[in-house]
Amino acid sequence: YTDLEILAETEEGDAYLFASKDKRIAFVTGHPEYDANTLASEYFRDVEAGLNPEIPHNYFPQNDPQNKPRATWRSHGNLLFANWLNYYVYQITPYDLR
């Protein structure tokens, strides 16, 4: 799409964060809002259902589902949301404080 701009991508070159040209609409291809065990619950649910899901990339330490995941993305998710609100929502929202 020519009306979207890639703002961040993975080391493998996959788009992670992209937005409309005016930055009012943002898209994130991951789940920075997830708790540490949310994706694990989804993964094990799908395993038990016989769906043979791929092990989530960079989620379980050493890519071993027996290892407890660490929420290494939490601060990034908070910062991403706060920055989007500040720079692309609040800054262009007209306020009349009279």
XYZ file of C-alpha atoms in Angstrom, residues 2-70:
69
model
C 1.376 3.375 -0.928
C -0.514 5.205 1.820
C 1.279 3.279 4.600
C 4.774 3.865 5.928
C 6.880 1.206 7.681
C 8.141 2.693 10.955
C 9.860 -0.358 12.456
C 10.815 -3.798 11.230
C 12.385 -6.919 12.655
C 15.990 -7.950 12.101
C 14.610 -10.386 9.514
C 13.019 -7.497 7.597
C 9.400 -8.162 8.571
C 7.243 -5.091 9.196
C 6.481 -4.671 12.905
C 5.050 -1.158 13.077
C 3.557 0.810 10.239
C 1.205 3.775 9.989
C -0.775 5.978 7.682
C 1.189 8.906 6.251
C -0.411 11.300 8.770
C 0.427 8.829 11.618
C -3.147 8.901 12.940
C -3.677 5.214 12.193
C -1.017 2.824 13.471
C -0.675 -0.927 12.972
C 1.385 -3.283 15.127
C 1.945 -6.850 13.928
C 2.782 -8.209 17.377
C 1.047 -8.128 20.741
C 2.946 -5.728 23.023
C -0.158 -5.584 25.226
C 0.072 -9.304 26.083
C 0.980 -10.481 29.569
C 3.920 -12.861 29.891
C 1.794 -16.018 29.683
C -0.936 -15.019 27.222
C 0.839 -16.310 24.120
C 1.916 -19.463 25.990
C -1.725 -20.162 26.854
C -2.707 -19.742 23.202
C 0.186 -21.916 22.032
C -0.566 -24.785 24.443
C -4.296 -24.546 23.671
C -3.505 -25.027 19.980
C -1.075 -27.880 20.744
C -3.772 -29.679 22.745
C -6.251 -29.127 19.899
C -3.839 -30.923 17.549
C -3.210 -27.847 15.399
C 0.592 -28.290 15.460
C 1.382 -24.570 15.867
C 4.870 -23.209 15.324
C 6.755 -22.284 18.479
C 6.403 -18.500 18.869
C 9.604 -16.826 17.660
C 11.748 -15.255 20.435
C 9.167 -16.048 23.098
C 10.271 -19.093 25.065
C 13.922 -18.957 26.223
C 16.030 -21.119 23.883
C 12.799 -21.621 21.850
C 11.854 -24.387 24.288
C 8.168 -24.366 25.343
C 9.178 -26.022 28.637
C 10.942 -22.771 29.620
C 8.877 -20.044 31.235
C 8.504 -16.999 28.942
C 9.752 -13.600 30.073
